[in-house]
Backbone as a ProteinNet text record, in pm:
[ID]
protein_1_A
[PRIMARY]
AKMFMNESATKDNFLKNSSNYSILHLSTHGTSGTFNEPATLVFYDELMLIQELYALENCHPQLVVLSACETGIGKLQKGEGAMSIARAFQYAGAENILFSLWKINDYATAQLMTNFYAKYEETASFFEANYFSKINYLENKEISNIKKSPYYWSSFVYYGVIDSKAENHFYFYFFGAITIIILL
[TERTIARY]
-810.3	-830.1	-965.6	-1022.7	-1148.9	-1141.1	-1172.3	-1165.1	-1304.4	-1325	-1448.7	-1410.6	-1458.8	-1425.4	-1552.6	-1541.8	-1651.2	-1779.6	-1887.8	-2017.2	-2018.5	-1927.7	-1926	-1840.5	-1768.8	-1685	-1770.2	-1865.3	-1959.9	-1920.1	-1974.4	-1951.7	-2004.5	-2119.3	-2179.1	-2091.6	-2035.4	-1945.7	-1820.8	-1769.8	-1654.4	-1688.4	-1799.4	-1838.7	-1863.2	-1923.7	-1953	-1827.3	-1725.6	-1608.5	-1480.8	-1478.7	-1353.8	-1298	-1381.7	-1331.7	-1287.2	-1300.6	-1270.2	-1127.9	-1049.3	-918.9	-809.6	-687.5	-576.3	-511.2	-532.5	-482.8	-599.8	-619.5	-720.1	-646.2	-676.3	-615.3	-728.3	-728.1	-830.9	-768.3	-797.5	-748.6	-867.1	-879.7	-996.9	-958.8	-1058.6	-1033	-1049.7	-967.8	-978	-958.6	-1014.2	-992.9	-952.9	-872.9	-830.5	-933	-1033.5	-1137	-1098.4	-1186.7	-1163.4	-1197.1	-1198.8	-1232.2	-1372.4	-1463.9	-1604.2	-1642.5	-1566.8	-1603.2	-1496.8	-1537.7	-1441.7	-1374.1	-1264.9	-1196.5	-1290.1	-1276.8	-1365.9	-1292.5	-1347.7	-1311	-1428.3	-1399.3	-1505.2	-1523.2	-1641.2	-1676	-1761.7	-1792.8	-1867.1	-2002	-2068.3	-2204.6	-2217.1	-2122.1	-2132.8	-2000.7	-1996.4	-1880	-1883.2	-1765.3	-1755	-1681.1	-1747.7	-1689.7	-1593.9	-1499	-1399.1	-1463.4	-1574.3	-1642.9	-1688.8	-1728.2	-1772.6	-1656	-1537.5	-1420	-1382.8	-1394.2	-1366.9	-1461.1	-1579.4	-1680.8	-1677.1	-1581.6	-1572.8	-1554.9	-1629.6	-1619.1	-1561.5	-1487.2	-1427.9	-1342.2	-1280.8	-1193.4	-1050.8	-977.5	-841.5	-744.3	-733.7	-643.3	-497.6	-415.9	-272.8	-216.9	-272.1	-226.2	-343.8	-347.3	-440.2	-354.9	-373.4	-304.4	-404.9	-377	-466.5	-406.5	-436.3	-386.2	-482.1	-487.6	-577.2	-509.2	-558.3	-497.9	-519.9	-419.2	-427.3	-484.2	-451.1	-509.6	-438.8	-322.7	-249.3	-256.6	-332	-345.1	-492.5	-517.8	-655.4	-660	-778.2	-799.6	-724.4	-650.6	-578.5	-674.1	-677.9	-764.2	-674.3	-701.9	-619.2	-613.2	-491.4	-471.6	-479.6	-514.4	-530.1	-436.4	-413.3	-334.1	-423.9	-369.6	-442.5	-549.8	-671.1	-782.6	-788.8	-707.4	-692.3	-759.9	-771.3	-826.5	-735.6	-604.4	-509.7	-527.3	-542.7	-560.4	-690.9	-794.2	-922.7	-908.5	-835.4	-813.3	-730.3	-632.3	-552.2	-640.5	-725	-815.7	-911.2	-954.3	-1048	-981.5	-847.6	-780.8	-678.4	-648.1	-547.1	-409.7	-334.3	-202.2	-97.5	-102.6	-5.3	-81	-28.3	-98	3.1	-28.9	48.4	-43.3	-3.7	-91.7	-16.4	-89.9	-30.5	-41.5	51	53.5	5.3	-13.5	-63.3	-135.2	-181.8	-249.4	-147.8	-185.9	-91.9	-119.6	-16.2	-24.9	-65.7	-165.7	-217.4	-112.9	-35.6	64.2	171.8	225.3	330.9	280.2	157.6	99.7	84.5	41	27.7	163.5	266.6	401.6	447.9	428.2	471	397.5	267.7	190	227.1	252.2	296.9	430.2	522.1	652.3	636.4	546.1	525.4	487.9	388.8	344.4	448.7	521.2	628.8	737.9	773.6	877.4	827.4	699.6	646.7	658.8	634.5	649.1	792.1	889.5	1030.5	1074.1	1032.5	1086.8	997.7	869.3	771.4	771.2	808.3	812.9	743.7	641.3	571.9	664.6	741.4	834.2	936.3	1001.4	1101.3	1038.2	919.4	851.7	824.8	783.9	761.1	892.4	997.4	1128.1	1176.6	1176.6	1228.1	1137.9	1008.7	921.3	962.1	1002.8	1048.6	1183.2	1274	1404.3	1385	1300.6	1275.1	1213.7	1124.6	1063.2	1171.4	1262	1367.5	1468.3	1489.1	1584.8	1524.3	1392.7	1324.2	1357.4	1429.5	1472.2	1356.6	1243.1	1127.5	1050.8	1077.2	1011.5	1100.5	1042.1	1120.2	1172	1282.9	1344.3	1251.7	1166.8	1075.8	977.2	945.6	854.5	928.5	1054.8	1131.5	1149.2	1076.3	1071.9	1008.7	1049.5	989.2	836.9	780.8	634.5	570.1	631.4	572.7	592.5	707.1	738.1	740.3	748.4	769.8	644.9	530.5	407.7	368.3	400.6	352.6	441.3	375.4	442	386.9	476.1	436.3	436.4	329.9	320.7	287.9	376.4	351.2	478	473.1	583.8	696.3	817.4	934.3	980.6	926.1	953.3	1042.5	1098.4	1175.7	1173.6	1231	1234.7	1303.7	1259.8	1326.2	1471.9	1559.9	1702	1744.7	1847.6	1902.8	1990.8	1957.7	2030.7	2134.5	2170.2	2266.3	2397.3	2448.1	2577.6	2573.4	2463.8	2452.7	2457.8	2385.7	2386.6	2524.5	2584.4	2715.1	2819.8	2829.7	2929.4	2894.2	2768.3	2726.8	2771.1	2752.5	2794.2	2945.3	3019.9	3166.5	3211.5	3148.5	3183.1	3159	3049.6	3019.5	3120.2	3156.4	3255.4	3389.6	3431.2	3558.8	3555.4	3444.1	3432	3434.6	3373.7	3375.3	3513.7
-1056.9	-1034.2	-1090.5	-1025.1	-1072	-1055.8	-1163.1	-1159.7	-1166.3	-1084.5	-1089.4	-1126	-1241.2	-1288.7	-1318.3	-1305.4	-1334.1	-1261.9	-1334.8	-1272.4	-1185.5	-1212.6	-1133.5	-1006.4	-992.4	-874.1	-760.9	-717.7	-615.4	-477.5	-380.6	-242.6	-220.1	-276.1	-260.4	-321.5	-441.4	-503.7	-419.3	-361.4	-272.6	-152.8	-89.4	29.6	-2.3	-117.6	-156.3	-191.7	-244.1	-297.9	-215.7	-116.2	-43.7	29.7	65.3	138.2	45.7	-84.7	-179.4	-234.4	-202.9	-267	-164.1	-197.7	-105.2	-120.4	-232.9	-252.8	-294.2	-219.4	-254.7	-296.2	-415.7	-463.8	-484.1	-405.1	-416.3	-474.6	-600.3	-668.7	-682.6	-588.2	-580	-511.5	-471.1	-393.2	-246.5	-166.5	-23	48.1	166.2	247.7	388	450.7	587.3	688.8	642.4	731.5	789.9	871.5	940	1086.6	1160	1301.6	1322.2	1231.6	1243.9	1157.4	1050.5	956.5	956.1	949.4	950.1	813.8	814.9	691	604.5	472	380.8	257.6	198.2	65.4	-25.8	-147.8	-240.9	-345.6	-347.7	-452.2	-555.8	-665	-773.5	-726.6	-640.6	-602.9	-467	-377.9	-245.9	-170.2	-58.8	28.7	123.3	164	268.9	384.7	497.9	615.6	684.8	755.7	825.1	922.2	983.1	1077.3	1008.8	882.5	807.6	778	758.1	734.2	859.9	975.5	1101	1120	1065.3	1084.1	977.5	884.6	781.7	846.6	799.4	851	744.2	786.7	696.6	588	619.1	523.1	577.6	536.5	586	469.3	385.7	271	314.7	230.9	256.5	239.6	144.4	119.8	78.7	131.7	85.5	33.1	-94	-154.7	-162.6	-90.6	-88.2	-176.3	-302.8	-402.7	-410.1	-300.2	-285.2	-194.1	-193.6	-113.4	36	113.5	259.1	331.1	286.9	347.8	476.3	502.8	624.2	732.4	708.5	808.9	843.3	956.8	999.3	1129.3	1179.5	1304	1417.3	1496.4	1610.4	1725.9	1774	1885.6	2006.6	2114.1	2234.1	2279.8	2298.9	2341.9	2230.9	2109.3	1997.2	1881.6	1854.5	1738.6	1625	1503.6	1385.5	1346.4	1331.9	1288.4	1135.1	1071	925.8	857.8	727.8	647.3	657.1	653.4	665.2	798.5	904.4	1036.5	1042	978.3	976.8	906.7	795.8	726.6	813.1	883.1	971.8	1081.1	1139.3	1244	1190.4	1065.1	1004.3	969.8	966.5	943.8	832.5	768.2	662.5	723.2	661.6	712.5	680.4	560	512.4	440.7	450.7	390.3	324.9	206.2	137.5	129.4	190.9	200.3	174.3	157.2	127.1	246.2	250.1	361.4	324.2	196.6	154.1	20.8	-32.7	-163	-268.4	-347.9	-442.5	-585.4	-666.1	-807.5	-886.8	-973.7	-1048.2	-1136.8	-1211.8	-1302.8	-1224.5	-1121.7	-1042	-975.3	-926	-860.8	-959.8	-1081.2	-1183.1	-1211.8	-1221.5	-1244.7	-1127.2	-1006.6	-886.9	-871.6	-896.7	-881.5	-987.8	-1109.5	-1215.6	-1176	-1127.8	-1081.8	-962.6	-871.1	-750.4	-785.5	-872.7	-906.5	-988.9	-1075.4	-1151.2	-1056	-960.6	-864	-768.6	-737	-650.4	-718.1	-849.1	-922.1	-914.7	-915.9	-910.4	-770	-670.1	-535.2	-440.7	-467.8	-378.2	-241.1	-236.9	-112.6	-133.1	-54	-65.2	-25.5	80.4	128.7	21.8	-36.4	-139.2	-266	-300.2	-418.6	-403.1	-285.1	-261.2	-273.7	-213.6	-220	-364.3	-436.3	-573.1	-669.2	-641.1	-728.7	-723.3	-606.6	-591	-660	-646.3	-713.1	-864.5	-917.4	-1061.8	-1109.3	-1028.4	-1063	-1076.6	-979.7	-981.4	-1094.5	-1134.5	-1241.5	-1381	-1391.5	-1520.1	-1590.2	-1701	-1774.3	-1847.3	-1864.7	-1931	-1837.7	-1708.4	-1611.5	-1589.7	-1604.7	-1590.9	-1448	-1434	-1302.8	-1204.9	-1254.1	-1164.7	-1096.9	-1165.4	-1107.7	-1026.4	-998.9	-914.1	-773.5	-746.3	-611.2	-520	-392.4	-301.2	-291.5	-321.7	-320.2	-409.6	-522.7	-621	-587.5	-532.4	-518.2	-374.9	-275	-139.7	-52.7	-106.7	-27.8	22.8	-53.6	-18.4	85.5	189.6	301.4	313.2	338.7	356.9	505.7	550.8	689	686.7	742.3	746.3	762.7	719.2	733.2	638.1	690.8	607.2	556.1	443.9	389.7	268.1	229.8	106.8	60.1	-56.6	-109.5	-9.5	-9.4	77.4	35.5	131.4	101.5	82.3	4.5	-16.7	103	175.4	295.7	268.3	143.2	105.3	181.3	186.9	251.8	399.7	466.5	608.8	628.3	546.4	556.4	521	417.4	373.1	482.2	534.5	637.9	769.5	796.6	914.4	903.5	787.5	765	774.4	715.6	722.4	868	944.7	1086.3	1164.3	1140.1	1209.1	1172.5	1044.6	1000.4	1068.1	1075	1138.1	1286.7	1352.3	1495.3	1521.6	1433.8	1449.1	1423.1
1125.9	983.3	941.9	847	791.7	640.5	569.3	422.7	364.1	262.9	186.3	43.8	-0.5	-134.6	-212.2	-343.1	-436	-396	-370.9	-343.4	-217.4	-124.3	-0.9	-13.5	-124.3	-147.2	-204.4	-125.1	-170.8	-118.8	-183.3	-141.6	0.3	29.2	161.1	270.2	246	343.4	364.4	257.2	271.1	359.5	330.7	407.2	554.9	581.7	720.6	799.4	731.2	801.3	786.8	701.2	674.1	794.9	889	1006.2	1119.5	1100.2	1207.7	1206.3	1103.5	1088	1063.1	1104.8	1086	949	883.3	747	659.3	551.3	451.1	325.3	276	151.4	51.2	-54	-157.4	-283.1	-308.6	-427.1	-521.6	-611.1	-697.2	-827.2	-903.9	-1025	-991.6	-1053.6	-1034.3	-1166.5	-1176.5	-1296.7	-1254.3	-1337	-1307.7	-1355.4	-1425.3	-1476.9	-1611.9	-1663.9	-1791.1	-1771.2	-1879.5	-1871.1	-1814.7	-1852.7	-1810.9	-1691.8	-1666.6	-1561.1	-1450.6	-1325.8	-1214.6	-1196.4	-1122.2	-1086.4	-1002.3	-1015.1	-943.1	-891.6	-788.1	-742	-773.1	-813.9	-852.3	-743	-683.2	-587.5	-659.4	-591.9	-655.5	-708.4	-632.7	-667.7	-736.8	-714.1	-776.3	-770.3	-839.3	-840.8	-721.5	-678.4	-577	-641.3	-652.6	-714.9	-619.2	-673.9	-593.8	-495	-533.1	-444.2	-315.4	-326.8	-209.7	-115.5	-172.6	-89.1	-11	-75.1	-5.8	113.3	103.8	207.8	317.6	312.7	416.4	553.2	649.6	785.7	876.7	976.6	1075.4	1012.6	900.6	832.5	839.7	942.9	963.4	976.7	873.8	884.6	884.3	942.4	943	801.5	725.1	587.9	501.1	378.8	276.4	161.3	127	13.9	-100	-206.5	-322.5	-431.4	-422.1	-515.9	-633.7	-706.5	-820.7	-922.5	-1043.3	-1149.7	-1128.8	-1162.4	-1175.3	-1053.1	-934.4	-814.7	-773.1	-830.5	-796	-901.3	-1007.5	-1112.6	-1130.9	-1187.5	-1208.3	-1286.4	-1300.4	-1373.9	-1304.7	-1383.4	-1327.8	-1307	-1186.2	-1149	-1126.2	-1194.6	-1182.6	-1036.3	-987.1	-849.8	-747	-788.5	-696	-726.7	-853.4	-893.1	-937.4	-931.6	-976.9	-875.6	-922.4	-836.9	-844.2	-761.7	-767.2	-648.3	-658.3	-549.5	-427	-447.8	-336.5	-264.7	-340	-279.8	-199.3	-249.9	-178.6	-44.1	-38.9	88.7	183.1	128.7	212.6	271.7	189.8	236.1	343.5	326.6	421.3	554.6	558.6	686.4	690.6	578.7	578.9	605.9	694.8	729.8	623.6	567.8	469.3	358.8	236.4	122.9	30	-16.8	-119.6	-241.2	-351.6	-467.6	-597.4	-706.1	-836.6	-930.9	-1025.3	-1120.2	-1260.8	-1287.8	-1418.4	-1405.2	-1517.3	-1516.4	-1473.5	-1375.6	-1315.1	-1359.9	-1353.7	-1388.2	-1264.8	-1277.5	-1162.2	-1095.3	-1176.7	-1119.9	-1045.4	-1108.8	-1046.3	-918.8	-923.2	-805.5	-690.6	-719.5	-614.3	-550.1	-631.9	-579.5	-493.3	-544	-470.9	-338	-337.8	-214.3	-111.6	-156.1	-65.4	-2.5	-88.1	-38.5	55.1	21.9	101.5	245.4	263.2	398.9	474.6	403.6	469	517.5	435.7	474.5	581.9	580.3	685.7	821.9	826.6	953.3	1004.5	912.7	951.5	992.6	916.2	932.7	1012.6	1020.8	1084.1	1016.7	889	814	679.2	653.3	524.1	410.2	430.4	328.2	292	394.6	368.8	310.9	356.1	303.6	154.3	110.3	-32	-109.3	-58.1	-122.8	-134.9	-23.4	-23.8	-101.5	-109.3	-188.8	-336.1	-381.3	-520.4	-541.5	-446	-455.6	-459.1	-370.3	-368.9	-499.3	-556	-684	-791.5	-796.1	-897.5	-875.9	-752.3	-721.9	-730	-745.2	-750.8	-882.7	-874.6	-994.8	-1064.7	-996.1	-1055	-1150.3	-1142.6	-1230.6	-1351.6	-1470.4	-1593.6	-1609.9	-1682	-1701.1	-1772.9	-1858	-1929.7	-1832.9	-1722.5	-1623.2	-1517.2	-1540.9	-1450	-1506.9	-1610.3	-1665.1	-1560.5	-1552.1	-1454.3	-1463.9	-1578.6	-1591.1	-1486.1	-1457	-1366.4	-1219.2	-1181.2	-1039.7	-986.8	-1073.2	-1020.8	-1014.3	-1040.2	-1041.3	-902.8	-798.8	-665.1	-596.8	-549.8	-484.3	-343.1	-249.9	-111.2	-79.5	-15.4	30.1	178.1	257	400.3	479.4	603.1	696.2	656.1	654.1	628.1	764.3	803.8	936.5	926.1	1037.3	1046.1	1190.5	1213.8	1349.7	1441.3	1563.4	1661.4	1673.1	1664.7	1671.6	1816.2	1831.6	1963.7	1997.4	2102.5	2140.1	2248.9	2268.7	2371.8	2355.7	2232.2	2208.5	2243.1	2213.8	2247.1	2398.8	2471.5	2617	2673.7	2619.6	2666.5	2646.9	2526	2498.2	2568.5	2587.2	2663.7	2808	2867.3	3006.6	3019.2	2926.2	2926.7	2916.6	2828.2	2811.1	2939	3005.1	3131.4	3238.8	3247.6	3346.3	3320.6	3194.7	3161	3195	3165.6	3195.4	3345.8	3422.3	3568.1	3623.8
[MASK]
++++++++++++++++++++++++++++++++++++++++++++++++++++++++++++++++++++++++++++++++++++++++++++++++++++++++++++++++++++++++++++++++++++++++++++++++++++++++++++++++++++++++++++++++++++++++

């Protein structure tokens, strides 16, 4: 893992390093754009327009986590749908994406992302990690009930493969062998 924080969280560092890792986590500011302006990601030194994300080369991460506001929404393009930051990463080659649908709360997002990575280590499934991170957030007694409104925890959506740990197929083999023995 390599982290770029504050002054080192530049657009240039992102572009140079985005193809080197299987998981990209962007915890920054994002905008869905307006009628006249495209969706953007905000780096320390400058903005990255959605068009630049579409043009990313050799960027095929297994997962992109967009821990920023409004990364899954954007200007509606007739015949195309929403031109969002998440869609741009998908077009550029990301296999799975975790993105937000509205302006997110910093505290809630930090809790959800911490839970997400802890659950990913347990389950090896991005889909299940997202689900369980939300359940853990809601069950956390240290978080006040007012911050358990869906506004705080339900913004993040996972798009990608619905995977889970490899199942143990012992029973299938066992019963298959028994069936063959009985038939013989």
